[in-house]
Short mmCIF file of C-alpha atoms and ligand atoms in Angstrom, two decimals:
data_model
loop_
_atom_site.label_atom_id
_atom_site.label_comp_id
_atom_site.label_asym_id
_atom_site.label_seq_id
_atom_site.Cartn_x
_atom_site.Cartn_y
_atom_site.Cartn_z
CA MET A 48 30.37 6.68 -86.82
CA ARG A 49 29.98 3.43 -84.92
CA PRO A 50 26.56 2.22 -83.77
CA VAL A 51 25.36 3.03 -80.25
CA TYR A 52 26.32 0.14 -77.99
CA LEU A 53 23.23 -1.40 -76.39
CA ASP A 54 24.60 -4.79 -75.38
CA TYR A 55 25.67 -4.08 -71.79
CA ASN A 56 24.43 -7.47 -70.61
CA ALA A 57 27.02 -9.12 -72.87
CA THR A 58 29.71 -6.90 -71.43
CA THR A 59 30.13 -3.30 -70.33
CA PRO A 60 32.74 -0.76 -71.36
CA VAL A 61 35.50 -0.32 -68.78
CA ASP A 62 35.11 2.77 -66.59
CA PRO A 63 38.15 5.02 -67.18
CA ARG A 64 38.67 5.33 -63.41
CA ILE A 65 38.94 1.56 -63.19
CA LEU A 66 41.37 1.44 -66.08
CA GLU A 67 43.49 4.08 -64.40
CA ALA A 68 43.59 2.15 -61.12
CA MET A 69 44.60 -0.99 -63.01
CA SER A 70 47.25 0.61 -65.16
CA ARG A 71 49.42 1.40 -62.14
CA TYR A 72 49.71 -2.36 -61.55
CA TYR A 73 50.69 -2.95 -65.14
CA GLU A 74 53.14 -0.08 -65.40
CA GLN A 75 54.70 0.49 -62.00
CA GLU A 76 53.95 -2.45 -59.75
CA PRO A 77 55.22 -5.66 -61.30
CA GLY A 78 55.10 -7.67 -58.07
CA ASN A 79 53.57 -11.07 -57.46
CA ALA A 80 51.13 -10.90 -54.54
CA GLY A 81 52.71 -14.10 -53.26
CA SER A 82 56.24 -12.66 -53.04
CA ARG A 83 56.92 -11.83 -49.40
CA THR A 84 60.58 -10.95 -49.62
CA HIS A 85 60.47 -7.51 -51.24
CA VAL A 86 58.51 -4.31 -51.48
CA TYR A 87 57.06 -5.16 -54.91
CA GLY A 88 55.38 -8.28 -53.63
CA GLN A 89 54.16 -6.46 -50.56
CA ALA A 90 52.61 -3.69 -52.68
CA ALA A 91 50.85 -6.26 -54.84
CA GLU A 92 49.62 -8.13 -51.79
CA ALA A 93 48.26 -4.92 -50.28
CA ALA A 94 46.43 -4.09 -53.52
CA VAL A 95 44.85 -7.55 -53.62
CA ALA A 96 43.83 -7.27 -49.96
CA LEU A 97 42.15 -3.92 -50.61
CA ALA A 98 40.30 -5.30 -53.64
CA ARG A 99 39.14 -8.28 -51.59
CA LYS A 100 37.87 -5.95 -48.89
CA ARG A 101 35.98 -3.87 -51.45
CA VAL A 102 34.30 -6.87 -53.07
CA ALA A 103 33.43 -8.27 -49.64
CA ARG A 104 31.98 -4.96 -48.54
CA LEU A 105 29.58 -4.86 -51.46
CA LEU A 106 28.35 -8.35 -50.58
CA ASP A 107 28.28 -7.68 -46.85
CA ALA A 108 30.82 -10.49 -46.51
CA ASP A 109 34.17 -11.06 -44.83
CA PRO A 110 37.23 -10.69 -47.06
CA GLU A 111 38.15 -14.32 -46.25
CA GLU A 112 34.95 -15.39 -47.99
CA ILE A 113 36.05 -14.03 -51.39
CA VAL A 114 37.95 -16.30 -53.79
CA PHE A 115 39.21 -14.56 -56.93
CA THR A 116 38.63 -16.45 -60.18
CA SER A 117 38.73 -15.70 -63.91
CA GLY A 118 35.04 -14.81 -64.01
CA ALA A 119 31.56 -16.09 -63.36
CA THR A 120 32.04 -19.13 -65.60
CA GLU A 121 34.91 -20.38 -63.47
CA SER A 122 33.07 -19.47 -60.27
CA ASN A 123 30.04 -21.49 -61.37
CA ASN A 124 32.19 -24.46 -62.36
CA THR A 125 34.08 -24.26 -59.06
CA ALA A 126 30.82 -24.26 -57.11
CA PHE A 127 29.44 -27.35 -58.83
CA PHE A 128 32.49 -29.52 -59.40
CA GLY A 129 33.88 -28.33 -56.07
CA LEU A 130 30.88 -29.84 -54.27
CA GLU A 131 30.92 -33.10 -56.21
CA ALA A 132 33.05 -35.07 -53.74
CA TYR A 133 31.09 -33.76 -50.76
CA GLY A 134 27.81 -34.69 -52.41
CA ARG A 135 29.02 -38.25 -52.88
CA THR A 136 30.37 -38.57 -49.35
CA GLU A 137 27.10 -37.32 -47.88
CA GLY A 138 24.90 -39.28 -50.26
CA ARG A 139 23.42 -36.04 -51.56
CA LEU A 140 23.23 -36.51 -55.30
CA HIS A 141 20.19 -34.37 -56.09
CA ILE A 142 20.61 -30.86 -57.50
CA LEU A 143 17.97 -28.26 -58.40
CA ALA A 144 18.58 -25.42 -60.84
CA SER A 145 16.24 -23.15 -62.73
CA ALA A 146 15.52 -23.88 -66.37
CA ILE A 147 16.75 -20.41 -67.37
CA GLU A 148 20.29 -20.58 -66.00
CA HIS A 149 23.28 -19.48 -68.06
CA ALA A 150 25.23 -22.11 -70.04
CA SER A 151 28.03 -21.90 -67.48
CA VAL A 152 25.59 -23.38 -64.95
CA LEU A 153 23.63 -25.75 -67.18
CA ASP A 154 26.65 -27.30 -68.89
CA PRO A 155 28.59 -28.27 -65.73
CA LEU A 156 25.33 -29.66 -64.31
CA ARG A 157 24.90 -31.74 -67.46
CA VAL A 158 28.36 -33.19 -66.83
CA LEU A 159 27.45 -33.98 -63.22
CA ARG A 160 24.30 -35.68 -64.46
CA GLY A 161 26.50 -37.89 -66.62
CA ARG A 162 28.48 -38.78 -63.48
CA GLY A 163 25.46 -39.99 -61.56
CA PHE A 164 23.90 -36.85 -60.08
CA GLU A 165 20.20 -36.26 -60.50
CA VAL A 166 19.73 -32.73 -61.83
CA GLU A 167 16.20 -31.34 -61.91
CA LEU A 168 15.37 -28.10 -63.69
CA VAL A 169 12.76 -25.94 -62.02
CA PRO A 170 10.30 -24.31 -64.47
CA VAL A 171 9.59 -20.60 -64.64
CA THR A 172 6.38 -18.63 -65.03
CA PRO A 173 5.50 -16.95 -68.36
CA GLY A 174 6.95 -13.82 -66.70
CA GLY A 175 10.35 -15.51 -66.55
CA TYR A 176 10.84 -16.18 -62.86
CA VAL A 177 10.90 -19.19 -60.59
CA GLN A 178 8.19 -19.54 -57.98
CA PRO A 179 9.67 -20.52 -54.61
CA ASP A 180 6.94 -23.16 -54.17
CA GLU A 181 8.25 -24.95 -57.24
CA VAL A 182 11.61 -25.22 -55.49
CA ALA A 183 10.05 -26.21 -52.16
CA ARG A 184 8.09 -29.12 -53.55
CA ARG A 185 11.13 -30.59 -55.28
CA LEU A 186 13.36 -30.58 -52.20
CA ARG A 187 14.40 -34.03 -50.97
CA PRO A 188 16.46 -35.35 -48.08
CA ASP A 189 19.27 -36.03 -50.56
CA THR A 190 19.24 -32.56 -52.17
CA LEU A 191 22.76 -31.17 -52.20
CA LEU A 192 22.29 -27.79 -53.78
CA VAL A 193 19.87 -25.31 -55.30
CA SER A 194 21.30 -23.04 -57.98
CA LEU A 195 19.18 -20.03 -58.89
CA MET A 196 20.55 -17.08 -60.81
CA HIS A 197 19.96 -13.67 -59.30
CA ALA A 198 18.75 -12.03 -62.53
CA ASN A 199 18.46 -13.52 -65.96
CA ASN A 200 20.92 -12.27 -68.56
CA GLU A 201 18.44 -12.42 -71.48
CA THR A 202 15.39 -10.84 -69.90
CA GLY A 203 16.75 -8.96 -66.87
CA VAL A 204 14.11 -10.65 -64.71
CA ARG A 205 15.16 -10.91 -61.06
CA GLN A 206 14.65 -14.20 -59.32
CA PRO A 207 13.20 -14.54 -55.80
CA ILE A 208 16.54 -15.45 -54.27
CA ARG A 209 15.70 -14.17 -50.80
CA ASP A 210 12.54 -16.26 -50.59
CA VAL A 211 14.41 -19.35 -51.74
CA ALA A 212 17.17 -18.63 -49.20
CA SER A 213 14.65 -18.51 -46.39
CA LEU A 214 12.94 -21.70 -47.44
CA LEU A 215 16.32 -23.50 -47.49
CA SER A 216 17.40 -22.11 -44.16
CA GLY A 217 18.15 -24.91 -41.71
CA THR A 218 17.66 -27.70 -44.27
CA GLY A 219 21.36 -28.36 -44.95
CA VAL A 220 20.72 -27.69 -48.65
CA LEU A 221 23.28 -25.27 -50.06
CA LEU A 222 22.20 -22.26 -52.12
CA HIS A 223 24.26 -20.98 -55.04
CA THR A 224 23.44 -17.93 -57.08
CA ASP A 225 24.96 -16.79 -60.35
CA ALA A 226 25.02 -13.05 -59.76
CA ALA A 227 27.00 -12.15 -62.88
CA GLN A 228 24.24 -9.74 -63.92
CA THR A 229 23.46 -8.22 -60.54
CA PHE A 230 26.77 -7.72 -58.73
CA GLY A 231 27.19 -3.97 -58.39
CA LYS A 232 23.63 -3.40 -59.57
CA ASP A 233 21.07 -5.06 -57.29
CA VAL A 234 23.30 -4.45 -54.31
CA GLU A 235 20.80 -4.55 -51.46
CA ASP A 236 19.00 -7.65 -52.69
CA LEU A 237 22.23 -9.60 -53.06
CA ARG A 238 23.45 -8.58 -49.60
CA ALA A 239 20.34 -9.82 -47.97
CA ALA A 240 20.10 -13.01 -49.94
CA GLY A 241 21.86 -15.34 -47.50
CA CYS A 242 23.43 -17.50 -50.19
CA ASP A 243 26.20 -20.02 -49.48
CA LEU A 244 27.91 -19.45 -52.82
CA ILE A 245 27.75 -16.42 -55.14
CA SER A 246 29.40 -16.14 -58.56
CA ILE A 247 30.33 -12.68 -59.76
CA SER A 248 32.16 -11.13 -62.69
CA ALA A 249 33.86 -7.75 -63.19
CA HIS A 250 33.06 -7.16 -66.84
CA LYS A 251 29.31 -6.77 -66.39
CA THR A 252 29.85 -3.86 -64.08
CA TYR A 253 32.39 -1.64 -65.85
CA GLY A 254 35.41 -3.71 -64.81
CA PRO A 255 37.85 -5.73 -66.91
CA LYS A 256 37.12 -9.04 -68.63
CA GLY A 257 38.81 -12.14 -67.23
CA VAL A 258 38.28 -11.69 -63.51
CA GLY A 259 35.54 -12.48 -61.06
CA ALA A 260 35.06 -14.14 -57.72
CA LEU A 261 33.25 -16.86 -55.86
CA TYR A 262 31.84 -15.86 -52.51
CA VAL A 263 32.11 -18.85 -50.22
CA ARG A 264 30.09 -18.30 -47.09
CA ARG A 265 31.43 -19.22 -43.70
CA HIS A 266 28.96 -20.88 -41.43
CA HIS A 267 29.98 -21.04 -37.77
CA GLY A 268 33.50 -20.31 -38.96
CA ARG A 269 33.45 -23.10 -41.56
CA ARG A 270 33.31 -22.87 -45.34
CA PRO A 271 31.10 -25.05 -47.52
CA PRO A 272 33.06 -28.22 -48.26
CA LEU A 273 34.51 -27.21 -51.63
CA SER A 274 37.34 -29.02 -53.39
CA PRO A 275 39.50 -26.99 -55.76
CA LEU A 276 39.45 -27.41 -59.53
CA LEU A 277 43.05 -26.22 -59.87
CA TYR A 278 45.98 -27.46 -57.81
CA GLY A 279 49.36 -25.76 -57.57
CA GLY A 280 50.66 -22.85 -55.53
CA GLY A 281 47.73 -22.96 -53.12
CA GLN A 282 46.63 -19.35 -53.63
CA GLU A 283 43.17 -18.26 -52.50
CA TRP A 284 43.17 -20.61 -49.48
CA GLY A 285 44.01 -23.49 -51.75
CA LEU A 286 40.69 -23.08 -53.61
CA ARG A 287 42.17 -21.48 -56.72
CA SER A 288 45.83 -22.05 -57.39
CA GLY A 289 47.53 -19.75 -59.87
CA THR A 290 49.25 -16.38 -59.65
CA VAL A 291 46.66 -13.80 -58.71
CA PRO A 292 46.22 -11.36 -61.67
CA VAL A 293 46.86 -8.25 -59.62
CA PRO A 294 45.78 -5.56 -62.14
CA LEU A 295 42.55 -7.43 -62.95
CA VAL A 296 41.76 -7.98 -59.30
CA VAL A 297 42.43 -4.29 -58.63
CA GLY A 298 39.94 -3.57 -61.43
CA LEU A 299 37.30 -5.80 -59.86
CA GLY A 300 37.86 -4.14 -56.49
CA MET A 301 37.53 -0.69 -58.01
CA ALA A 302 34.37 -1.78 -59.86
CA ALA A 303 32.91 -2.88 -56.53
CA GLU A 304 33.89 0.36 -54.82
CA LEU A 305 32.41 2.57 -57.55
CA ALA A 306 29.25 0.47 -57.60
CA ARG A 307 28.90 0.89 -53.83
CA THR A 308 28.72 4.65 -54.12
CA GLU A 309 27.09 4.94 -57.53
CA HIS A 310 24.68 2.06 -58.03
CA LEU A 311 21.63 4.08 -57.04
CA SER A 312 22.41 6.97 -59.38
CA ARG A 313 23.20 4.51 -62.16
CA ARG A 314 19.88 2.78 -61.59
CA LYS A 315 18.10 6.11 -61.87
CA ALA A 316 19.86 6.90 -65.15
CA ASP A 317 19.06 3.40 -66.46
CA HIS A 318 15.43 3.90 -65.54
CA ALA A 319 15.25 7.20 -67.42
CA VAL A 320 16.54 5.47 -70.58
CA ARG A 321 13.97 2.73 -70.01
CA LEU A 322 11.10 5.23 -69.88
CA ALA A 323 12.27 6.85 -73.12
CA PHE A 324 12.59 3.41 -74.70
CA LEU A 325 9.11 2.35 -73.64
CA LYS A 326 7.64 5.60 -74.92
CA THR A 327 9.29 5.02 -78.30
CA LEU A 328 8.04 1.45 -78.46
CA GLU A 329 4.45 2.69 -78.16
CA ARG A 330 4.81 3.74 -81.80
CA VAL A 331 4.97 0.13 -83.03
CA ASP A 332 3.28 -3.15 -82.18
CA HIS A 333 5.45 -5.00 -79.66
CA THR A 334 5.40 -7.05 -76.46
CA ILE A 335 7.90 -7.11 -73.62
CA ASN A 336 9.29 -10.49 -72.61
CA GLY A 337 9.52 -10.86 -68.82
CA GLU A 338 7.49 -9.50 -65.93
CA PRO A 339 8.12 -5.75 -66.04
CA ASP A 340 7.87 -5.29 -62.25
CA ARG A 341 10.72 -7.74 -61.74
CA THR A 342 12.96 -6.57 -64.56
CA GLN A 343 16.22 -4.69 -64.06
CA PRO A 344 15.91 -1.11 -65.34
CA HIS A 345 18.68 -1.44 -67.95
CA VAL A 346 17.24 -4.41 -69.88
CA LEU A 347 14.41 -4.74 -72.37
CA ASN A 348 13.74 -8.00 -74.14
CA VAL A 349 11.23 -7.05 -76.83
CA CYS A 350 9.23 -9.00 -79.39
CA PHE A 351 8.29 -7.20 -82.61
CA PRO A 352 5.65 -9.55 -84.06
CA GLY A 353 6.17 -10.26 -87.75
CA VAL A 354 9.77 -8.95 -87.70
CA ASP A 355 12.75 -11.29 -87.77
CA GLY A 356 15.18 -10.38 -84.98
CA GLU A 357 18.25 -11.22 -87.07
CA ALA A 358 16.98 -9.04 -89.93
CA LEU A 359 16.37 -6.19 -87.49
CA MET A 360 19.93 -6.39 -86.14
CA LEU A 361 21.26 -6.39 -89.67
CA ALA A 362 19.09 -3.45 -90.76
CA LEU A 363 20.29 -1.41 -87.77
CA ARG A 364 23.93 -2.50 -87.78
CA ASP A 365 25.23 1.03 -88.45
CA SER A 366 22.98 2.63 -85.88
CA LEU A 367 22.35 0.30 -82.91
CA ALA A 368 24.36 -2.66 -81.57
CA PHE A 369 22.18 -5.12 -79.67
CA SER A 370 21.57 -8.85 -79.57
CA ASN A 371 19.04 -11.61 -79.57
CA GLY A 372 20.14 -13.45 -76.48
CA ALA A 373 23.27 -14.48 -74.64
CA ALA A 374 26.53 -13.63 -76.39
CA CYS A 375 27.86 -17.05 -75.47
CA SER A 376 25.00 -18.94 -77.10
CA ALA A 377 24.67 -16.45 -79.98
CA ALA A 378 27.61 -18.27 -81.57
CA ARG A 379 25.63 -21.50 -81.56
CA TYR A 380 22.50 -20.24 -83.32
CA THR A 381 20.14 -21.97 -80.95
CA ARG A 382 16.71 -20.70 -79.99
CA SER A 383 16.81 -19.06 -76.59
CA HIS A 384 16.21 -21.72 -73.92
CA VAL A 385 15.17 -18.88 -71.61
CA LEU A 386 12.31 -17.68 -73.80
CA GLN A 387 11.36 -21.30 -74.50
CA ALA A 388 11.14 -21.98 -70.77
CA MET A 389 8.77 -19.01 -70.52
CA GLY A 390 6.45 -20.85 -72.89
CA LEU A 391 7.04 -18.59 -75.90
CA ASP A 392 6.73 -20.15 -79.34
CA ASP A 393 9.39 -20.23 -82.05
CA ASP A 394 7.92 -17.35 -84.07
CA HIS A 395 7.77 -15.15 -81.00
CA ILE A 396 11.34 -16.04 -80.08
CA ALA A 397 12.60 -15.38 -83.62
CA SER A 398 11.04 -11.91 -83.40
CA SER A 399 12.58 -11.08 -80.01
CA VAL A 400 15.68 -8.99 -79.34
CA ARG A 401 17.47 -7.75 -76.24
CA PHE A 402 18.51 -4.17 -75.59
CA SER A 403 20.67 -3.47 -72.54
CA TRP A 404 22.38 -0.25 -71.56
CA GLY A 405 24.19 1.65 -68.84
CA PRO A 406 24.97 5.18 -67.73
CA GLY A 407 27.35 5.70 -70.66
CA VAL A 408 24.43 5.62 -73.10
CA VAL A 409 23.09 9.13 -73.56
CA SER A 410 21.34 9.34 -76.87
CA ILE A 411 19.71 6.49 -78.76
CA PRO A 412 18.60 6.87 -82.39
CA PHE A 413 15.08 5.68 -81.64
CA ASP A 414 13.71 6.89 -84.98
CA ASP A 415 16.02 4.46 -86.79
CA LEU A 416 14.65 1.61 -84.71
CA ILE A 417 11.02 2.48 -85.41
CA GLU A 418 11.69 2.97 -89.10
CA ALA A 419 13.48 -0.39 -89.36
CA VAL A 420 10.69 -2.21 -87.53
CA ARG A 421 8.08 -0.64 -89.80
CA SER A 422 9.93 -1.35 -93.01
CA LEU A 423 10.75 -4.97 -92.09
CA ARG A 424 7.17 -5.54 -91.03
CA GLY A 425 5.99 -4.06 -94.33
CA SER A 426 8.34 -6.32 -96.26
CA GLY A 427 7.22 -9.38 -94.29
CA LEU A 428 10.76 -10.07 -93.00
N1 PMP B 72 26.37 -16.05 -65.88
C1 PMP B 72 25.62 -15.12 -66.47
C2 PMP B 72 24.19 -14.94 -66.05
C3 PMP B 72 26.16 -14.33 -67.48
O1 PMP B 72 25.40 -13.41 -68.08
C4 PMP B 72 27.50 -14.51 -67.85
C5 PMP B 72 28.13 -13.67 -68.94
N2 PMP B 72 27.54 -13.85 -70.20
C6 PMP B 72 28.25 -15.50 -67.20
C7 PMP B 72 27.65 -16.25 -66.21
C8 PMP B 72 29.68 -15.76 -67.55
O2 PMP B 72 30.48 -14.79 -66.96
P1 PMP B 72 32.01 -14.64 -67.36
O3 PMP B 72 32.04 -14.00 -68.70
O4 PMP B 72 32.58 -13.75 -66.29
O5 PMP B 72 32.64 -15.99 -67.32
#
């Protein structure tokens, strides 16, 4: 028996329907979407066009606004480094980002800082969200961009992206959001957000790993002035050269299509698991990290005071698979910068873990969790 998988924010299992849609393009359709001279290329091109339409539909966008990439990391990097030249030409060298962004936002911004940009991190409340006023009062005439994630990967706390979009409206400041954790989930909020650039990924919403997209908004028929990171065959309107990975893109398109029809029922199922989880947690001393009213229904970041998070994961390794933060930074053994930004102290952070789930999770061995928390607390670990 393998442990129950409760690390959906790191990555989700692939929906069998998505796998089936993809497998046709591995097994029967070998074409390159750029090959115009034969039926194989045309079939691949049609599949890519359909996937683009599906992704666009979920974002309320035009298909021409979707640039396929290898995932949210590449989309984030493309957004920032792609705007570098424009920022210099316009004399806009000031960038705002929240303090709780993912490493694939913070690291490229650190590089831009080293190249002369002024990057300011906007603080968050103890509840784990940015207050729009904190953005407003940092805006300057030379601000190029605000980057605010749509929901945080460690806490599930949604950020007020719509309010920030309206305060930036008409200022010439571009708005980017890393929606890796909300694409296909917080569908309505993302549609209405009015962002210039949106990074998405397939593997957080039951699609394959290794594919995502950057939404690049057209304004009066013009795109934001992005330069490509990769040069070559000129695919994706010259913004992302490289042979389009047709089966992966088909998978992303299918993930978007299933999310369109199923996101509300999934949310309901996620919420039911949440209620059961919260009821279970009443049996032991704990606190929830992040403002509950703003948290996605499939995420719980919990502190068990007096219990070491690492020891808890180890004690439950045969029963529950979960994490203590972002999978990408888990390898680095650093204290969560997200929980730190929320003002939580080191002991609290060391006792915090993240559970995240999806509709595939039916039964959770809650008694094991409670027993492990009690016994570790008793042992002082
Ligand atoms: N941003 C956020 C908020 C994420 O959670 C992740 C995945 N851990 C990424 C970006 C990176 O996405 P990808 O794996 O598609 O590169």
